[in-house]
């Protein structure tokens, strides 16, 4: 099902991915099937599956974006907390 953006400025999506991601996943699947059938390599299909999972979008945020935001929050920036007694 093709869902056209509501405000005509956001990116078009197809199911849970942007159309660009669908293209990348399709090309990755094609290369993965070739690599598996001709060379016996399993790594390209695993990489394509991981990319497909990480590029799933919910409300304009992908799973990869969420992981990046969490890493920056917990490990990237120093958190400052000030404890004061209110008088």
Coordinates of C-alpha atoms in Angstrom, one line a residue:
X1 CA 0.0 0.0 0.0
X2 CA 1.5 3.3 -1.1
X3 CA 0.9 6.1 1.4
X4 CA 1.3 9.7 0.1
X5 CA 2.6 12.2 2.6
X6 CA 0.0 14.3 4.3
X7 CA 1.7 17.6 4.1
X8 CA 3.4 17.0 0.7
X9 CA 6.8 17.9 2.2
X10 CA 7.6 14.7 4.1
X11 CA 9.0 11.7 2.3
X12 CA 6.8 9.1 0.7
X13 CA 6.6 5.7 2.5
X14 CA 5.7 2.2 1.4
X15 CA 4.6 0.0 4.4
X16 CA 7.2 0.8 7.1
X17 CA 10.0 2.1 4.9
X18 CA 10.8 5.1 2.8
X19 CA 10.9 4.5 -0.9
X20 CA 14.6 5.0 -1.0
X21 CA 15.0 2.3 1.6
X22 CA 12.8 -0.1 -0.4
X23 CA 15.1 0.4 -3.4
X24 CA 18.2 -0.2 -1.3
X25 CA 16.7 -3.3 0.2
X26 CA 15.6 -4.6 -3.2
X27 CA 19.0 -4.2 -4.7
X28 CA 20.6 -5.7 -1.6
X29 CA 18.3 -8.7 -1.9
X30 CA 19.2 -9.2 -5.5
X31 CA 22.9 -9.0 -4.7
X32 CA 22.4 -11.3 -1.7
X33 CA 20.6 -14.0 -3.7
X34 CA 23.4 -13.9 -6.3
X35 CA 26.1 -14.1 -3.7
X36 CA 24.4 -17.0 -1.9
X37 CA 23.6 -19.0 -5.0
X38 CA 26.9 -18.5 -6.9
X39 CA 29.5 -17.9 -4.2
X40 CA 27.9 -19.4 -1.1
X41 CA 28.3 -16.2 0.9
X42 CA 25.7 -15.6 3.6
X43 CA 27.1 -12.2 4.8
X44 CA 25.3 -10.0 2.2
X45 CA 21.8 -11.4 3.0
X46 CA 22.5 -10.9 6.7
X47 CA 23.6 -7.3 6.1
X48 CA 20.5 -6.7 4.0
X49 CA 18.2 -8.1 6.7
X50 CA 19.9 -5.9 9.3
X51 CA 19.6 -2.8 7.2
X52 CA 15.9 -3.6 6.5
X53 CA 15.3 -4.0 10.3
X54 CA 17.2 -0.8 11.2
X55 CA 15.5 1.3 8.5
X56 CA 11.9 0.6 9.7
X57 CA 10.2 3.9 10.4
X58 CA 7.6 4.8 13.0
X59 CA 6.3 8.4 13.0
X60 CA 9.3 9.7 11.0
X61 CA 11.9 8.1 13.3
X62 CA 13.7 4.9 12.2
X63 CA 15.0 2.3 14.6
X64 CA 18.6 3.3 13.8
X65 CA 17.8 7.0 14.6
X66 CA 16.4 5.8 18.0
X67 CA 19.5 3.8 18.7
X68 CA 21.7 6.8 17.8
X69 CA 19.7 9.1 20.1
X70 CA 19.9 6.6 23.0
X71 CA 23.6 6.2 22.6
X72 CA 24.2 9.9 22.5
X73 CA 22.0 10.4 25.6
X74 CA 23.5 7.6 27.7
X75 CA 27.2 7.6 26.4
X76 CA 27.9 10.6 24.2
X77 CA 27.1 13.7 26.3
X78 CA 27.7 14.5 29.9
X79 CA 24.6 14.7 31.9
X80 CA 24.5 17.5 34.5
X81 CA 22.4 17.3 37.5
X82 CA 22.3 20.0 40.2
X83 CA 20.8 19.3 43.6
X84 CA 19.8 22.3 45.6
X85 CA 17.7 22.7 48.6
X86 CA 14.9 25.1 47.9
X87 CA 14.4 27.7 50.6

